[in-house]
Short mmCIF file of C-alpha atoms in Angstrom, two decimals:
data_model
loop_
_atom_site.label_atom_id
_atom_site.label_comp_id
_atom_site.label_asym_id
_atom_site.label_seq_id
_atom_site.Cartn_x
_atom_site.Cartn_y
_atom_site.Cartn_z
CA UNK A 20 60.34 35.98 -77.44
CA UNK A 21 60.06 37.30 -73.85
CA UNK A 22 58.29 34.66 -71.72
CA UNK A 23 55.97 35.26 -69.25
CA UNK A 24 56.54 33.76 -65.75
CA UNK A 25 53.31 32.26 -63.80
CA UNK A 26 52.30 34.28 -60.57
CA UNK A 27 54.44 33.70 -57.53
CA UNK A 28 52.15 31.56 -55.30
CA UNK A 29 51.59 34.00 -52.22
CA UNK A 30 52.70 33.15 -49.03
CA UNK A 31 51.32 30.16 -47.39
CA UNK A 32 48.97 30.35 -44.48
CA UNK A 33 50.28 30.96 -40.85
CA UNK A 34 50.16 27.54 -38.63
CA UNK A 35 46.45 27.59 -37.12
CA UNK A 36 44.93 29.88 -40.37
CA UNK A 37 41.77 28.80 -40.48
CA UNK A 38 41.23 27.36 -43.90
CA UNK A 39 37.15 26.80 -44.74
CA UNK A 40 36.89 22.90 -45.27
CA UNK A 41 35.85 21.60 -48.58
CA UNK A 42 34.94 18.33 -50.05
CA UNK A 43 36.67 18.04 -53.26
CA UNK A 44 34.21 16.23 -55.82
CA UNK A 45 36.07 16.53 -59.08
CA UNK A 46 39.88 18.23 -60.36
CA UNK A 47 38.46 21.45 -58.94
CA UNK A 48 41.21 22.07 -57.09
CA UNK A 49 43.75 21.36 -59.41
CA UNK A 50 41.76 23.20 -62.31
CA UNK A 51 41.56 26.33 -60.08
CA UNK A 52 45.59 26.03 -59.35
CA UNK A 53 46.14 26.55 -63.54
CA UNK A 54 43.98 29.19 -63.97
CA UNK A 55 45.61 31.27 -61.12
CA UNK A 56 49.16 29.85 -62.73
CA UNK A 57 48.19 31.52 -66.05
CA UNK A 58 46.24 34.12 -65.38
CA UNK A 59 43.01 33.33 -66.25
CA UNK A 60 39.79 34.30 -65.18
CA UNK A 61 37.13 31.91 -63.78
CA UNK A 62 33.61 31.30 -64.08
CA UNK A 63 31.68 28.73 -61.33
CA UNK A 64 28.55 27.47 -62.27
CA UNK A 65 26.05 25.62 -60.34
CA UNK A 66 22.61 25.38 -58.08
CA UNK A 67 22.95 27.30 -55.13
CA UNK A 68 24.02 25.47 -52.21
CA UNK A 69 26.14 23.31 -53.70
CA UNK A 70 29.64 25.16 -52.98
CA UNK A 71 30.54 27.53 -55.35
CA UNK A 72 31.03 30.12 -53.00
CA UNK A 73 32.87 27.77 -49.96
CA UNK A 74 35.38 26.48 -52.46
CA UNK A 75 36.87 30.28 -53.48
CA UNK A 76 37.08 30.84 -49.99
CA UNK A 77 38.94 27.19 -49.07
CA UNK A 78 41.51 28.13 -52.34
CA UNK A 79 42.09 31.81 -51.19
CA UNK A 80 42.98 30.75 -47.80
CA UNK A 81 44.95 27.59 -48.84
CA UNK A 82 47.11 29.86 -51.20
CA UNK A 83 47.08 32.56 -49.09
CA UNK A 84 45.38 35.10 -51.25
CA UNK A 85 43.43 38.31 -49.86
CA UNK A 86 40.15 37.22 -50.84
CA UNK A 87 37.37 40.20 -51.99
CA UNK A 88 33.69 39.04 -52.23
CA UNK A 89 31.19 40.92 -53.98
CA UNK A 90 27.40 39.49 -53.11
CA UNK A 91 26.08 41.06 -56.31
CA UNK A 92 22.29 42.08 -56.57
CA UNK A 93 20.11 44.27 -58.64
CA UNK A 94 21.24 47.45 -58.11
CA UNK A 95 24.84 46.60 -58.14
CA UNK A 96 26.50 48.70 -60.48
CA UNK A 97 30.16 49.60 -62.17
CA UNK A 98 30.77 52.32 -59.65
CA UNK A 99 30.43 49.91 -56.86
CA UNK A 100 32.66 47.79 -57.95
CA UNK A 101 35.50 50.01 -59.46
CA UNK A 102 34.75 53.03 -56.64
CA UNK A 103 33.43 56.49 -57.00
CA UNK A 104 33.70 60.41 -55.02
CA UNK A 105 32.87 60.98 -51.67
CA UNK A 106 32.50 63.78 -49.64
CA UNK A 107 34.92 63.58 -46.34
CA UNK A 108 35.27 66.07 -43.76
CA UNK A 109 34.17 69.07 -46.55
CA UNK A 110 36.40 67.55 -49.37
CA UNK A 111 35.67 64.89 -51.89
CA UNK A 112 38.11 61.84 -52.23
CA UNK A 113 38.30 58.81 -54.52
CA UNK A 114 37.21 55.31 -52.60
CA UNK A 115 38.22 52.39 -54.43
CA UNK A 116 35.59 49.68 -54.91
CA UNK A 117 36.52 46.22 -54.21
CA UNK A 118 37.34 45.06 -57.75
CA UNK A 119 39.90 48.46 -57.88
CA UNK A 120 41.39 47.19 -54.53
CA UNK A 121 41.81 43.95 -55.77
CA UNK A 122 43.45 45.42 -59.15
CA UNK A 123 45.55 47.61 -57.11
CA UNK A 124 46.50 44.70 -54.37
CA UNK A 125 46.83 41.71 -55.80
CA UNK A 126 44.36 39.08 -54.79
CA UNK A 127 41.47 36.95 -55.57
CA UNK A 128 38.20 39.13 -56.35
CA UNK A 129 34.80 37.07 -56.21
CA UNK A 130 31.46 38.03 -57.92
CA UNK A 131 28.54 35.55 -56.88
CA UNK A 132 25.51 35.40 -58.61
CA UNK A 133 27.33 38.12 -61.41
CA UNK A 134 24.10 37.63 -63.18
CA UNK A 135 22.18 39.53 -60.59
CA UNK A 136 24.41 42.32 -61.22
CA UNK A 137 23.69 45.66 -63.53
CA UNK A 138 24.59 44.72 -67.13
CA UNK A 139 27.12 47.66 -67.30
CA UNK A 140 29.38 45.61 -64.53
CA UNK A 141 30.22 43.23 -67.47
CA UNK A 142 31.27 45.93 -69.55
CA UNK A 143 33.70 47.19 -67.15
CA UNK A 144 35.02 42.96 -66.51
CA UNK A 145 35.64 42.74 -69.82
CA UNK A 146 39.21 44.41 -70.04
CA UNK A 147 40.30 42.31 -67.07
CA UNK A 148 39.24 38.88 -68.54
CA UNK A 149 41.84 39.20 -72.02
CA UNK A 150 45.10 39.72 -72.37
CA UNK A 151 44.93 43.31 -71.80
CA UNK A 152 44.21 42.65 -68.15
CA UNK A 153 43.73 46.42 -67.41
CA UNK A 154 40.96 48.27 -65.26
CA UNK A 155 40.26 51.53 -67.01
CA UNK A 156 38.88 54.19 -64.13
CA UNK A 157 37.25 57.14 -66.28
CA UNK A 158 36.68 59.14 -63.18
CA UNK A 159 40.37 59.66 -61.83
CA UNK A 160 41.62 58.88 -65.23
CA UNK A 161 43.76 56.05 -64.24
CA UNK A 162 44.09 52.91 -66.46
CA UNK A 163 45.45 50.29 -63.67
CA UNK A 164 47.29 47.18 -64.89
CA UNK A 165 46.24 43.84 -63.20
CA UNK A 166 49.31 42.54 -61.13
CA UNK A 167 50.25 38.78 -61.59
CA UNK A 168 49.07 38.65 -57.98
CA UNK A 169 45.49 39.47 -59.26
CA UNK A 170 42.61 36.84 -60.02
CA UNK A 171 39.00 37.54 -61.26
CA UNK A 172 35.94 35.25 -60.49
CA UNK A 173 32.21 34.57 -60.82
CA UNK A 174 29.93 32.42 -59.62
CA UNK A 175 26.14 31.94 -61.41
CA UNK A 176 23.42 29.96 -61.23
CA UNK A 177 22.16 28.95 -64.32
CA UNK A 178 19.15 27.30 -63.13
CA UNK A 179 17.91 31.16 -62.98
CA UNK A 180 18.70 32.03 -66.06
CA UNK A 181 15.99 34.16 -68.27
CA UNK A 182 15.35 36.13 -70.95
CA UNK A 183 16.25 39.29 -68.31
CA UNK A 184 18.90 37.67 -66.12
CA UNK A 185 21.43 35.80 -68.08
CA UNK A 186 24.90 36.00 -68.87
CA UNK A 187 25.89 36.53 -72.49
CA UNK A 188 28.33 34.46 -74.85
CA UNK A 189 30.13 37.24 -75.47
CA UNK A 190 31.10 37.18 -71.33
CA UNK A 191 30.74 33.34 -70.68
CA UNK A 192 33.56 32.44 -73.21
CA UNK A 193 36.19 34.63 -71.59
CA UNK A 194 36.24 32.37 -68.46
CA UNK A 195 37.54 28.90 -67.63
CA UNK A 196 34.39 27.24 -66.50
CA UNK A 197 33.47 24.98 -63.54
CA UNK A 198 30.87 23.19 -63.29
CA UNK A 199 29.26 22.46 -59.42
CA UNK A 200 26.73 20.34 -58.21
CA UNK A 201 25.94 18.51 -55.32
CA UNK A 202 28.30 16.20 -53.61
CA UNK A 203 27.34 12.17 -53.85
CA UNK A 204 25.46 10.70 -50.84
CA UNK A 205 28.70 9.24 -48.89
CA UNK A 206 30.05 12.65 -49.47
CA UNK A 207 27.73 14.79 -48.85
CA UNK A 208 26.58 13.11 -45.37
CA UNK A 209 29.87 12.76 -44.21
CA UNK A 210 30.57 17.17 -44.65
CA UNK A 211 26.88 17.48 -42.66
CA UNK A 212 28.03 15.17 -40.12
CA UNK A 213 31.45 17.30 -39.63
CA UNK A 214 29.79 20.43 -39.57
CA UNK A 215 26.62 19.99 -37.71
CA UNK A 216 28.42 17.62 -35.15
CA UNK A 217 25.59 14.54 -35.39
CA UNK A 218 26.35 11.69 -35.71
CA UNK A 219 26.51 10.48 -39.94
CA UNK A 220 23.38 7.37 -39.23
CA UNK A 221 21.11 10.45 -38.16
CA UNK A 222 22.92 12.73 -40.76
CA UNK A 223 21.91 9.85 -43.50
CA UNK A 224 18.00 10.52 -43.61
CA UNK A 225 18.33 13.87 -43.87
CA UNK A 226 20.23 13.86 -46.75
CA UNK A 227 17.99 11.35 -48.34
CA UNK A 228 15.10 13.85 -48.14
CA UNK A 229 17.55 16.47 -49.32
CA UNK A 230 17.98 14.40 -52.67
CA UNK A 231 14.25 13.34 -52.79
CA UNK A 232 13.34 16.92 -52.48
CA UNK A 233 16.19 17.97 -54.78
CA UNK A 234 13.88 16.09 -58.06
CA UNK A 235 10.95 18.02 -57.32
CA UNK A 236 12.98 21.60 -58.68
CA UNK A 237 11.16 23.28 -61.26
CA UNK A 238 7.68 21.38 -60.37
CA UNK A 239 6.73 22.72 -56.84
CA UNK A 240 9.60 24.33 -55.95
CA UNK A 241 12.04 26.80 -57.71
CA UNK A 242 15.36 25.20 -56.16
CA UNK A 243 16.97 22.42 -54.94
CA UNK A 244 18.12 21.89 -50.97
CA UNK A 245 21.30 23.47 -50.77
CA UNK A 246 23.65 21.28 -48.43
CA UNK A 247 23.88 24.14 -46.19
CA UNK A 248 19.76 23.54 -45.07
CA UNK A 249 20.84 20.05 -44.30
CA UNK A 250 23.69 21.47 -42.11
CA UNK A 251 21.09 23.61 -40.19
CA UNK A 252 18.74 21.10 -40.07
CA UNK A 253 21.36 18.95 -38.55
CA UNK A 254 22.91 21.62 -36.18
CA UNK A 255 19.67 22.00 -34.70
CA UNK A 256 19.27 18.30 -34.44
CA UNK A 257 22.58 17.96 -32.50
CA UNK A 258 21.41 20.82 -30.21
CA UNK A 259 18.70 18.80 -29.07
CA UNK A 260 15.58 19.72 -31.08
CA UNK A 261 13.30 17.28 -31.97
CA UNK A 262 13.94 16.00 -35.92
CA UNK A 263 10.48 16.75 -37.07
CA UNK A 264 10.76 21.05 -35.66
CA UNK A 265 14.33 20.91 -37.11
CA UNK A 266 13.57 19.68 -40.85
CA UNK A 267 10.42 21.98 -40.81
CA UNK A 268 12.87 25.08 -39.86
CA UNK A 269 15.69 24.56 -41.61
CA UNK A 270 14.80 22.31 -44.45
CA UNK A 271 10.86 22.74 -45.84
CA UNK A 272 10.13 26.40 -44.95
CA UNK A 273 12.92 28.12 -46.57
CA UNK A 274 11.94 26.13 -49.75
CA UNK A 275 8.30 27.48 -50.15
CA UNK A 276 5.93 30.08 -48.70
CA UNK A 277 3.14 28.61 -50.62
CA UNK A 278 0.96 26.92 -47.73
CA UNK A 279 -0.40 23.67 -49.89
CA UNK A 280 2.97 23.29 -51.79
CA UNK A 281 4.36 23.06 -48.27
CA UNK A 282 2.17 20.48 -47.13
CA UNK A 283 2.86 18.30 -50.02
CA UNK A 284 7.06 18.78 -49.08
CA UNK A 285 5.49 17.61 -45.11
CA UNK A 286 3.89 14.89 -46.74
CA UNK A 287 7.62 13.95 -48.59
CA UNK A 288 9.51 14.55 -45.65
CA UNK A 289 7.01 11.91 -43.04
CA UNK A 290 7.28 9.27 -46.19
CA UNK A 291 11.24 9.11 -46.30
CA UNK A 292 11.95 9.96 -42.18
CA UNK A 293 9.06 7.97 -41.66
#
């Protein structure tokens, strides 16, 4: 039997790379590491704001992989990813998308939010994510081979999920899966505090009315408070506006345009900042 070697890591970053910081709250890491070891593709699940996103960017850079991210949204479709004919200086030449370039390349591609996506882009993920691991291009007639180099993954969140907008069985199961939520208080105020730059017993409070605000999804509000809010809300803080104009800006009016559901999030915000 031939056997397979696992990917050569690539090489590491330069001294003074810039590597996005993340707060590990589980074997994420580690997890991640396997799949890219054996080739497998990977699926990220979670509310939004709670790091799906920063963490493939803080693996890509620690490992030193080019990193392609794909925001996907409604009219997102197969030819955007894989690439299609354009007309240049009077001719017409093949563009690869970013999921070709990836194929082609070697690297990590990254789908957020895949669920947003046209429903043919799963049909054209599906020969990447078994052990065929090929990207068939029926306009140029190419059928690519993933490198070892090459890594697929997609983030969703399934607190969206609907009878329109959801991601089939038949696609979940051909992805290791990790689950994300938000980080535990400690954890979570001590990121804010290194990001925003204020101090962690102002950071504190804010996060507090992050997780009080967090139990009212689904009632009056749709989602959570991502940890990134509380990072604005704190940046603003530590640039000297007042606490009151910098939770109203950063924290209760991106949760709600609804004028008395915003008023009762006021009402939350005064009871726990006091």
């Amino acid at each position: 039997m031939n056997m397979i070697s696992p990917p050569p890591l690539a090489a590491p970053p330069a001294d003074g790379f810039d590597i996005p910081a993340y707060s590990a709250s589980g074997n994420e890491r580690a997890l991640f590491e396997k799949a890219w070891e054996k080739r497998l593709p990977l699926l990220l699940k979670g509310p939004t704001g709670s790091g799906k996103t920063r963490f493939i960017g803080h693996m890509a850079a620690s490992l030193g992989l080019p990193l392609f991210t794909v925001a996907c949204h409604d009219d997102l479709s197969a030819a955007d990813l894989t690439g299609r004919h354009l007309l240049k200086g009077g001719e017409t030449v093949w563009v690869d998308g970013p999921l070709t370039r990836a194929v082609r390349e070697g690297g990590l591609c990254y789908l957020d939010e895949i669920v947003e996506a046209r429903k043919d882009v799963a049909v054209v993920l599906h020969p990447l994510t078994d052990d065929r691991r090929i990207l068939p291009l029926e306009r140029t007639g190419e059928l690519l081979s993933a490198p070892p180099a090459f890594m697929l993954a997609v983030s969703y969140n399934p607190g969206y999920q609907n009878l329109l907008k959801n991601l089939k069985p038949s696609t979940r199961q051909r992805f290791v899966s990790i689950s994300f939520d938000f980080l535990p208080r400690n954890k979570e105020i001590g990121v804010v505090a290194q990001e925003s730059g204020l101090d962690e017993s102002a950071v504190a409070p804010l996060v507090d009315l992050a997780r009080r605000l967090r139990g009212l999804k689904g009632q009056d509000i749709e989602e959570g408070v991502s940890t990134r809010l509380i990072v604005y809300a704190a940046s603003l803080i530590a640039a000297g506006l007042p606490r009151q104009e910098a939770v109203m800006a950063a924290i209760i009016e991106p949760l709600t345009d609804e004028p008395e559901v915003r008023a009762g999030l006021v009402e939350v915000a005064r009871a726990v900042l006091g």
